[in-house]
PDB file of C-alpha atoms and ligand atoms in Angstrom:
ATOM      1  CA  MET A 695     111.423 108.963  97.814  1.00 96.00           C
ATOM      2  CA  LYS A 696     112.177 110.271 101.566  1.00 98.00           C
ATOM      3  CA  VAL A 697     115.401 109.115 103.274  1.00 98.00           C
ATOM      4  CA  CYS A 698     115.486 109.906 106.856  1.00 98.00           C
ATOM      5  CA  ILE A 699     118.719 108.796 108.974  1.00 98.00           C
ATOM      6  CA  GLU A 700     118.343 108.350 112.560  1.00 98.00           C
ATOM      7  CA  LYS A 701     121.118 108.623 114.837  1.00 98.00           C
ATOM      8  CA  ASN A 702     120.264 104.522 116.135  1.00 98.00           C
ATOM      9  CA  TYR A 703     118.214 102.094 116.161  1.00 98.00           C
ATOM     10  CA  ASN A 704     115.660 103.655 119.177  1.00 98.00           C
ATOM     11  CA  GLN A 705     115.324 106.586 117.142  1.00 98.00           C
ATOM     12  CA  LEU A 706     114.572 104.455 114.238  1.00 98.00           C
ATOM     13  CA  SER A 707     112.050 102.491 115.614  1.00 98.00           C
ATOM     14  CA  LYS A 708     110.520 105.883 117.189  1.00 98.00           C
ATOM     15  CA  LEU A 709     110.086 107.099 113.960  1.00 98.00           C
ATOM     16  CA  ALA A 710     108.654 104.481 112.526  1.00 98.00           C
ATOM     17  CA  ALA A 711     106.124 103.909 114.944  1.00 98.00           C
ATOM     18  CA  ASP A 712     105.022 107.838 114.669  1.00 98.00           C
ATOM     19  CA  PHE A 713     104.085 107.235 111.061  1.00 98.00           C
ATOM     20  CA  ILE A 714     102.099 104.329 112.445  1.00 98.00           C
ATOM     21  CA  GLU A 715     100.482 106.219 115.031  1.00 98.00           C
ATOM     22  CA  ASP A 716      99.308 108.782 112.472  1.00 98.00           C
ATOM     23  CA  GLN A 717      98.223 106.195 110.149  1.00 98.00           C
ATOM     24  CA  VAL A 718      96.222 104.751 112.769  1.00 98.00           C
ATOM     25  CA  ILE A 719      94.917 107.714 114.312  1.00 97.00           C
ATOM     26  CA  LYS A 720      93.938 109.249 110.880  1.00 98.00           C
ATOM     27  CA  LYS A 721      92.057 106.068 110.097  1.00 98.00           C
ATOM     28  CA  SER A 722      91.018 103.472 112.756  1.00 98.00           C
ATOM     29  CA  ASN A 723      90.666 101.024 110.219  1.00 98.00           C
ATOM     30  CA  SER A 724      93.654 101.380 108.607  1.00 98.00           C
ATOM     31  CA  VAL A 725      95.552  98.427 106.744  1.00 98.00           C
ATOM     32  CA  LEU A 726      99.353  97.690 107.813  1.00 98.00           C
ATOM     33  CA  GLY A 727     101.236  95.440 106.114  1.00 98.00           C
ATOM     34  CA  LEU A 728     104.126  94.247 108.531  1.00 98.00           C
ATOM     35  CA  ALA A 729     107.417  92.467 108.147  1.00 98.00           C
ATOM     36  CA  THR A 730     109.396  90.264 110.685  1.00 98.00           C
ATOM     37  CA  GLY A 731     113.344  89.940 111.338  1.00 96.00           C
ATOM     38  CA  SER A 732     115.501  91.623 113.714  1.00 97.00           C
ATOM     39  CA  THR A 733     114.742  95.222 112.018  1.00 98.00           C
ATOM     40  CA  PRO A 734     111.141  95.774 112.899  1.00 98.00           C
ATOM     41  CA  VAL A 735     111.573  94.180 116.549  1.00 98.00           C
ATOM     42  CA  GLY A 736     111.904  97.816 118.257  1.00 98.00           C
ATOM     43  CA  LEU A 737     108.948  99.208 116.119  1.00 98.00           C
ATOM     44  CA  TYR A 738     107.028  96.743 117.736  1.00 98.00           C
ATOM     45  CA  GLN A 739     107.879  97.497 121.342  1.00 98.00           C
ATOM     46  CA  GLU A 740     107.639 101.100 120.704  1.00 98.00           C
ATOM     47  CA  LEU A 741     104.087 100.248 119.415  1.00 98.00           C
ATOM     48  CA  VAL A 742     102.855  98.111 122.387  1.00 98.00           C
ATOM     49  CA  ARG A 743     104.886 101.257 124.953  1.00 98.00           C
ATOM     50  CA  ARG A 744     102.300 103.602 122.731  1.00 98.00           C
ATOM     51  CA  TYR A 745      99.364 100.823 122.970  1.00 98.00           C
ATOM     52  CA  GLN A 746     100.212 100.568 126.747  1.00 98.00           C
ATOM     53  CA  GLN A 747      99.970 104.019 127.707  1.00 97.00           C
ATOM     54  CA  LYS A 748      96.730 104.244 125.871  1.00 95.00           C
ATOM     55  CA  LYS A 749      97.646 106.627 122.805  1.00 94.00           C
ATOM     56  CA  LEU A 750      96.954 103.717 120.527  1.00 97.00           C
ATOM     57  CA  ASP A 751      94.042 101.253 119.504  1.00 98.00           C
ATOM     58  CA  PHE A 752      94.427  98.236 117.090  1.00 98.00           C
ATOM     59  CA  SER A 753      90.945  96.837 117.774  1.00 98.00           C
ATOM     60  CA  GLN A 754      90.109  98.125 114.266  1.00 98.00           C
ATOM     61  CA  VAL A 755      93.777  97.615 112.394  1.00 98.00           C
ATOM     62  CA  VAL A 756      93.685  95.288 109.791  1.00 98.00           C
ATOM     63  CA  ILE A 757      97.207  93.635 109.253  1.00 98.00           C
ATOM     64  CA  PHE A 758      98.316  91.773 106.216  1.00 98.00           C
ATOM     65  CA  ASN A 759     102.413  90.162 106.929  1.00 98.00           C
ATOM     66  CA  LEU A 760     104.503  89.775 104.030  1.00 98.00           C
ATOM     67  CA  ASP A 761     106.061  86.075 104.681  1.00 98.00           C
ATOM     68  CA  GLU A 762     106.229  82.846 106.133  1.00 98.00           C
ATOM     69  CA  TYR A 763     108.534  79.823 105.769  1.00 97.00           C
ATOM     70  CA  ILE A 764     106.857  76.674 104.400  1.00 97.00           C
ATOM     71  CA  GLY A 765     106.708  73.414 106.172  1.00 94.00           C
ATOM     72  CA  LEU A 766     106.925  75.446 110.175  1.00 92.00           C
ATOM     73  CA  PRO A 767     103.776  74.783 112.420  1.00 87.00           C
ATOM     74  CA  ALA A 768     102.432  77.919 113.220  1.00 83.00           C
ATOM     75  CA  ASN A 769     103.410  77.420 116.654  1.00 88.00           C
ATOM     76  CA  HIS A 770     106.747  76.957 115.723  1.00 93.00           C
ATOM     77  CA  PRO A 771     109.021  79.264 117.448  1.00 94.00           C
ATOM     78  CA  GLN A 772     110.643  80.632 114.000  1.00 95.00           C
ATOM     79  CA  SER A 773     107.141  80.821 112.269  1.00 97.00           C
ATOM     80  CA  TYR A 774     106.272  84.114 111.720  1.00 97.00           C
ATOM     81  CA  ARG A 775     103.001  83.909 112.867  1.00 96.00           C
ATOM     82  CA  TYR A 776     104.442  83.087 116.182  1.00 97.00           C
ATOM     83  CA  PHE A 777     107.047  85.880 115.688  1.00 97.00           C
ATOM     84  CA  MET A 778     104.202  88.548 115.386  1.00 98.00           C
ATOM     85  CA  LYS A 779     102.073  87.179 118.319  1.00 97.00           C
ATOM     86  CA  GLN A 780     105.264  87.037 120.689  1.00 97.00           C
ATOM     87  CA  HIS A 781     106.233  90.677 119.586  1.00 98.00           C
ATOM     88  CA  LEU A 782     103.079  92.372 118.672  1.00 98.00           C
ATOM     89  CA  PHE A 783      99.665  90.896 118.624  1.00 98.00           C
ATOM     90  CA  SER A 784      99.772  89.402 122.399  1.00 98.00           C
ATOM     91  CA  LYS A 785     100.851  92.336 123.859  1.00 98.00           C
ATOM     92  CA  THR A 786      98.022  94.492 122.031  1.00 98.00           C
ATOM     93  CA  ASN A 787      94.414  94.346 121.258  1.00 98.00           C
ATOM     94  CA  PHE A 788      94.535  93.681 117.523  1.00 98.00           C
ATOM     95  CA  LYS A 789      91.344  91.039 116.774  1.00 98.00           C
ATOM     96  CA  SER A 790      92.525  87.803 115.393  1.00 96.00           C
ATOM     97  CA  ASN A 791      89.992  88.126 112.603  1.00 97.00           C
ATOM     98  CA  ASN A 792      91.706  91.464 111.173  1.00 98.00           C
ATOM     99  CA  VAL A 793      95.431  89.449 111.116  1.00 98.00           C
ATOM    100  CA  PHE A 794      96.250  88.107 108.044  1.00 98.00           C
ATOM    101  CA  ILE A 795      99.739  86.011 107.757  1.00 98.00           C
ATOM    102  CA  PRO A 796     100.360  83.622 104.874  1.00 97.00           C
ATOM    103  CA  SER A 797      99.988  80.022 105.708  1.00 96.00           C
ATOM    104  CA  GLY A 798     103.099  77.781 105.257  1.00 94.00           C
ATOM    105  CA  GLN A 799     100.545  74.819 105.901  1.00 93.00           C
ATOM    106  CA  ILE A 800      98.106  74.411 103.284  1.00 91.00           C
ATOM    107  CA  LYS A 801      98.063  72.424 100.593  1.00 89.00           C
ATOM    108  CA  ASN A 802      96.549  74.241  97.626  1.00 95.00           C
ATOM    109  CA  PHE A 803      99.158  76.711  97.644  1.00 96.00           C
ATOM    110  CA  SER A 804      97.994  78.475  94.485  1.00 96.00           C
ATOM    111  CA  GLN A 805      94.890  78.986  95.605  1.00 97.00           C
ATOM    112  CA  HIS A 806      95.833  80.164  99.292  1.00 98.00           C
ATOM    113  CA  CYS A 807      97.755  82.903  97.251  1.00 98.00           C
ATOM    114  CA  ARG A 808      95.349  84.137  95.077  1.00 98.00           C
ATOM    115  CA  TRP A 809      93.038  83.972  98.303  1.00 98.00           C
ATOM    116  CA  TYR A 810      95.379  86.265 100.258  1.00 98.00           C
ATOM    117  CA  GLU A 811      95.905  88.974  97.000  1.00 98.00           C
ATOM    118  CA  ASP A 812      91.967  89.009  97.003  1.00 98.00           C
ATOM    119  CA  LYS A 813      91.524  89.696 100.752  1.00 98.00           C
ATOM    120  CA  ILE A 814      94.442  92.433 100.502  1.00 98.00           C
ATOM    121  CA  ARG A 815      92.047  94.120  97.378  1.00 98.00           C
ATOM    122  CA  SER A 816      88.865  93.152  99.691  1.00 98.00           C
ATOM    123  CA  PHE A 817      89.924  95.356 102.301  1.00 98.00           C
ATOM    124  CA  GLY A 818      90.842  98.794  99.514  1.00 98.00           C
ATOM    125  CA  GLY A 819      94.943  97.968  99.443  1.00 98.00           C
ATOM    126  CA  ILE A 820      97.473  98.462 102.493  1.00 98.00           C
ATOM    127  CA  ASP A 821      97.896 101.737 103.791  1.00 98.00           C
ATOM    128  CA  ILE A 822     101.188 101.605 104.964  1.00 98.00           C
ATOM    129  CA  GLN A 823     103.958  98.649 104.553  1.00 99.00           C
ATOM    130  CA  ILE A 824     106.723  98.061 106.255  1.00 98.00           C
ATOM    131  CA  LEU A 825     109.779  97.034 104.819  1.00 98.00           C
ATOM    132  CA  GLY A 826     113.279  95.190 106.563  1.00 98.00           C
ATOM    133  CA  ILE A 827     115.764  94.347 103.477  1.00 98.00           C
ATOM    134  CA  GLY A 828     118.037  91.348 103.223  1.00 97.00           C
ATOM    135  CA  ARG A 829     121.767  91.262 102.637  1.00 96.00           C
ATOM    136  CA  ASN A 830     120.613  90.173  98.882  1.00 97.00           C
ATOM    137  CA  GLY A 831     118.490  93.266  97.857  1.00 98.00           C
ATOM    138  CA  HIS A 832     115.614  90.960  99.340  1.00 98.00           C
ATOM    139  CA  ILE A 833     112.131  92.621 100.248  1.00 98.00           C
ATOM    140  CA  GLY A 834     109.734  90.027 101.835  1.00 98.00           C
ATOM    141  CA  PHE A 835     110.789  86.908 100.216  1.00 98.00           C
ATOM    142  CA  ASN A 836     111.354  88.279  96.848  1.00 98.00           C
ATOM    143  CA  GLU A 837     115.138  87.015  96.472  1.00 98.00           C
ATOM    144  CA  PRO A 838     117.089  88.583  93.325  1.00 98.00           C
ATOM    145  CA  GLY A 839     115.591  87.744  90.066  1.00 98.00           C
ATOM    146  CA  SER A 840     112.161  88.310  91.065  1.00 98.00           C
ATOM    147  CA  LYS A 841     109.517  90.025  88.311  1.00 98.00           C
ATOM    148  CA  PHE A 842     108.759  93.005  89.033  1.00 98.00           C
ATOM    149  CA  ASP A 843     105.229  92.099  88.305  1.00 98.00           C
ATOM    150  CA  SER A 844     105.447  89.315  91.400  1.00 98.00           C
ATOM    151  CA  ARG A 845     101.982  88.807  93.210  1.00 98.00           C
ATOM    152  CA  THR A 846     102.009  86.294  96.238  1.00 98.00           C
ATOM    153  CA  ARG A 847     103.660  83.180  95.719  1.00 98.00           C
ATOM    154  CA  VAL A 848     105.867  80.354  96.710  1.00 98.00           C
ATOM    155  CA  VAL A 849     109.511  81.060  96.575  1.00 98.00           C
ATOM    156  CA  SER A 850     113.077  79.212  96.909  1.00 98.00           C
ATOM    157  CA  LEU A 851     115.057  80.629  99.534  1.00 97.00           C
ATOM    158  CA  ASP A 852     118.625  82.305  98.457  1.00 96.00           C
ATOM    159  CA  LYS A 853     121.548  80.666 100.339  1.00 95.00           C
ATOM    160  CA  THR A 854     122.366  83.853 101.394  1.00 94.00           C
ATOM    161  CA  THR A 855     118.794  84.142 103.558  1.00 96.00           C
ATOM    162  CA  ILE A 856     119.088  80.758 104.569  1.00 96.00           C
ATOM    163  CA  LYS A 857     122.465  81.569 106.094  1.00 95.00           C
ATOM    164  CA  ASP A 858     121.550  84.961 107.254  1.00 93.00           C
ATOM    165  CA  ASN A 859     118.328  83.357 109.332  1.00 94.00           C
ATOM    166  CA  SER A 860     119.953  80.533 110.445  1.00 95.00           C
ATOM    167  CA  ARG A 861     121.026  82.780 113.429  1.00 93.00           C
ATOM    168  CA  PHE A 862     117.536  81.793 114.434  1.00 93.00           C
ATOM    169  CA  PHE A 863     117.803  78.134 113.800  1.00 94.00           C
ATOM    170  CA  ASP A 864     119.856  75.098 115.255  1.00 92.00           C
ATOM    171  CA  SER A 865     121.432  74.822 111.701  1.00 92.00           C
ATOM    172  CA  PHE A 866     121.679  75.760 108.357  1.00 92.00           C
ATOM    173  CA  ALA A 867     119.485  72.872 107.660  1.00 94.00           C
ATOM    174  CA  ALA A 868     117.279  73.375 109.894  1.00 93.00           C
ATOM    175  CA  VAL A 869     116.144  76.534 108.166  1.00 95.00           C
ATOM    176  CA  PRO A 870     112.784  76.060 105.672  1.00 97.00           C
ATOM    177  CA  LYS A 871     114.044  76.437 102.122  1.00 97.00           C
ATOM    178  CA  ARG A 872     110.806  77.380 100.246  1.00 97.00           C
ATOM    179  CA  ALA A 873     108.820  80.266 101.749  1.00 98.00           C
ATOM    180  CA  ILE A 874     105.165  81.951 100.604  1.00 98.00           C
ATOM    181  CA  THR A 875     105.699  85.720  99.998  1.00 98.00           C
ATOM    182  CA  MET A 876     103.539  88.892  98.914  1.00 98.00           C
ATOM    183  CA  GLY A 877     105.131  89.725  95.360  1.00 98.00           C
ATOM    184  CA  LEU A 878     106.867  92.761  94.340  1.00 98.00           C
ATOM    185  CA  ALA A 879     103.647  93.872  92.601  1.00 98.00           C
ATOM    186  CA  THR A 880     101.844  93.192  95.609  1.00 98.00           C
ATOM    187  CA  ILE A 881     103.842  95.067  97.853  1.00 98.00           C
ATOM    188  CA  PHE A 882     104.504  98.021  95.308  1.00 98.00           C
ATOM    189  CA  SER A 883     100.327  98.659  95.423  1.00 98.00           C
ATOM    190  CA  ALA A 884     100.873  99.716  98.797  1.00 98.00           C
ATOM    191  CA  LYS A 885      99.956 103.268  99.269  1.00 98.00           C
ATOM    192  CA  ASN A 886     102.844 104.038 101.465  1.00 98.00           C
ATOM    193  CA  ILE A 887     105.569 102.194 102.061  1.00 98.00           C
ATOM    194  CA  ILE A 888     108.189 102.452 105.061  1.00 99.00           C
ATOM    195  CA  LEU A 889     111.604 100.945 104.593  1.00 98.00           C
ATOM    196  CA  LEU A 890     113.517 100.051 107.678  1.00 98.00           C
ATOM    197  CA  ALA A 891     117.088  99.166 107.358  1.00 98.00           C
ATOM    198  CA  SER A 892     119.503  99.068 110.746  1.00 98.00           C
ATOM    199  CA  GLY A 893     123.306  98.032 110.933  1.00 98.00           C
ATOM    200  CA  GLU A 894     126.851  98.368 108.900  1.00 98.00           C
ATOM    201  CA  ASN A 895     125.676  95.087 107.444  1.00 97.00           C
ATOM    202  CA  LYS A 896     123.238  96.810 105.318  1.00 98.00           C
ATOM    203  CA  LYS A 897     124.551 100.127 104.365  1.00 98.00           C
ATOM    204  CA  GLU A 898     126.114  98.630 100.788  1.00 98.00           C
ATOM    205  CA  ILE A 899     122.832  96.870  99.534  1.00 98.00           C
ATOM    206  CA  LEU A 900     120.799 100.092 100.861  1.00 98.00           C
ATOM    207  CA  ALA A 901     122.891 102.243  98.718  1.00 98.00           C
ATOM    208  CA  LYS A 902     122.827 100.323  95.745  1.00 98.00           C
ATOM    209  CA  SER A 903     119.219  99.684  96.045  1.00 98.00           C
ATOM    210  CA  LEU A 904     118.025 103.113  96.466  1.00 98.00           C
ATOM    211  CA  ASN A 905     120.551 104.694  94.275  1.00 97.00           C
ATOM    212  CA  GLY A 906     122.055 102.236  91.650  1.00 94.00           C
ATOM    213  CA  PRO A 907     120.265 101.350  88.317  1.00 97.00           C
ATOM    214  CA  ALA A 908     116.590  99.436  89.227  1.00 98.00           C
ATOM    215  CA  SER A 909     116.584  96.070  88.071  1.00 98.00           C
ATOM    216  CA  GLU A 910     114.931  92.602  89.082  1.00 98.00           C
ATOM    217  CA  ASN A 911     118.415  91.546  90.392  1.00 98.00           C
ATOM    218  CA  LEU A 912     118.159  93.851  92.733  1.00 98.00           C
ATOM    219  CA  PRO A 913     114.314  93.601  94.407  1.00 98.00           C
ATOM    220  CA  ALA A 914     114.719  96.774  96.735  1.00 98.00           C
ATOM    221  CA  SER A 915     115.068  98.730  93.616  1.00 98.00           C
ATOM    222  CA  ILE A 916     111.475  98.847  92.967  1.00 98.00           C
ATOM    223  CA  LEU A 917     110.599 101.182  95.638  1.00 98.00           C
ATOM    224  CA  GLN A 918     112.662 103.691  93.562  1.00 98.00           C
ATOM    225  CA  SER A 919     109.810 104.637  91.127  1.00 98.00           C
ATOM    226  CA  HIS A 920     107.043 104.140  93.757  1.00 98.00           C
ATOM    227  CA  HIS A 921     105.454 107.376  94.407  1.00 98.00           C
ATOM    228  CA  SER A 922     105.051 107.284  98.273  1.00 98.00           C
ATOM    229  CA  VAL A 923     108.179 105.638  99.809  1.00 98.00           C
ATOM    230  CA  THR A 924     110.191 106.787 103.015  1.00 98.00           C
ATOM    231  CA  VAL A 925     113.550 104.949 104.119  1.00 98.00           C
ATOM    232  CA  ILE A 926     114.482 105.116 107.792  1.00 98.00           C
ATOM    233  CA  ALA A 927     117.979 104.245 108.536  1.00 98.00           C
ATOM    234  CA  ASP A 928     120.061 104.657 111.288  1.00 98.00           C
ATOM    235  CA  LYS A 929     123.263 105.643 110.976  1.00 98.00           C
ATOM    236  CA  GLU A 930     125.081 102.645 110.372  1.00 98.00           C
ATOM    237  CA  ALA A 931     123.016 102.003 107.398  1.00 98.00           C
ATOM    238  CA  GLY A 932     122.572 105.538 106.158  1.00 98.00           C
ATOM    239  CA  LEU A 933     126.679 105.573 105.763  1.00 97.00           C
ATOM    240  CA  LEU A 934     126.880 105.304 101.767  1.00 97.00           C
ATOM    241  CA  LEU A 935     123.717 107.385 101.305  1.00 94.00           C
ATOM    242  CA  VAL A 936     125.025 110.644 102.821  1.00 71.00           C
TER     243      VAL A 936
HETATM  244  C1  F6R B 906     110.476  89.475 106.735  1.00 71.48           C
HETATM  245  C2  F6R B 906     111.289  90.021 105.251  1.00 71.48           C
HETATM  246  C3  F6R B 906     112.487  89.783 105.347  1.00 71.48           C
HETATM  247  C4  F6R B 906     113.177  90.456 106.253  1.00 71.48           C
HETATM  248  C5  F6R B 906     114.870  90.899 105.559  1.00 71.48           C
HETATM  249  C6  F6R B 906     115.704  91.604 106.518  1.00 71.48           C
HETATM  250  O1  F6R B 906     109.094  89.440 106.924  1.00 71.48           O
HETATM  251  O2  F6R B 906     110.292  89.739 104.773  1.00 71.48           O
HETATM  252  O3  F6R B 906     112.870  90.894 103.901  1.00 71.48           O
HETATM  253  O4  F6R B 906     112.529  91.979 106.260  1.00 71.48           O
HETATM  254  O5  F6R B 906     115.165  89.534 105.666  1.00 71.48           O
HETATM  255  O6  F6R B 906     115.859  90.910 107.813  1.00 71.48           O
HETATM  256  P1  F6R B 906     116.524  91.576 109.411  1.00 71.48           P
HETATM  257  O7  F6R B 906     115.718  92.735 110.149  1.00 71.48           O
HETATM  258  O8  F6R B 906     116.197  90.274 110.394  1.00 71.48           O
HETATM  259  O9  F6R B 906     117.918  91.946 109.101  1.00 71.48           O
END
């Protein structure tokens, strides 16, 4: 595992963008696994900037997003599909038929989850998976107690997650209580993983996940045994790693 501690969020975002840039230049039809939330916003801004400067072409890049809330229409401002459109897709040249985001509004969820797994495999797997980390150690929406061999499925969100994510909604009650997420084994199958962490409120969980004993109670600890993980933290999040 490689750990990079950057002096600020801007540097973290630029370094993450460097990894994506190298990957996309090396393989124009790269398969990227993307996350939502506050942490990758700077990375997406940086990718948009590099696209506008004509350094990057995303026309052949394939995207698989980690997760989606259940019950929000795709055009709801807090749906992850909307988030990705707003921050990245509407400002770059990703092709809509190369973008896959789990649907939170499907009738047959188990069929949809199997379809998502098959789709990832059909593109030869994910080249780089971007992750953020929840304060409870979740990655994607794999909450504590998620099995290390879990695959894409429907999950119930933890109270901590609902509370943390309520900052984006009008109230705690308005936050969806269930989501569809890639599983831990799905994430672990990615060829390379980049875990981003920013801010003081991530320093404890980041240190515990990377250095503490690996356990299903701490989902991010699965990353300790992956063959190619790069952790990019800013100073604040990396405080307990040095
Ligand atoms: C988002 C996701 C989550 C977030 C995590 C951190 O697609 O899968 O695991 O990465 O909740 O969120 P932020 O970045 O908002 O602190």
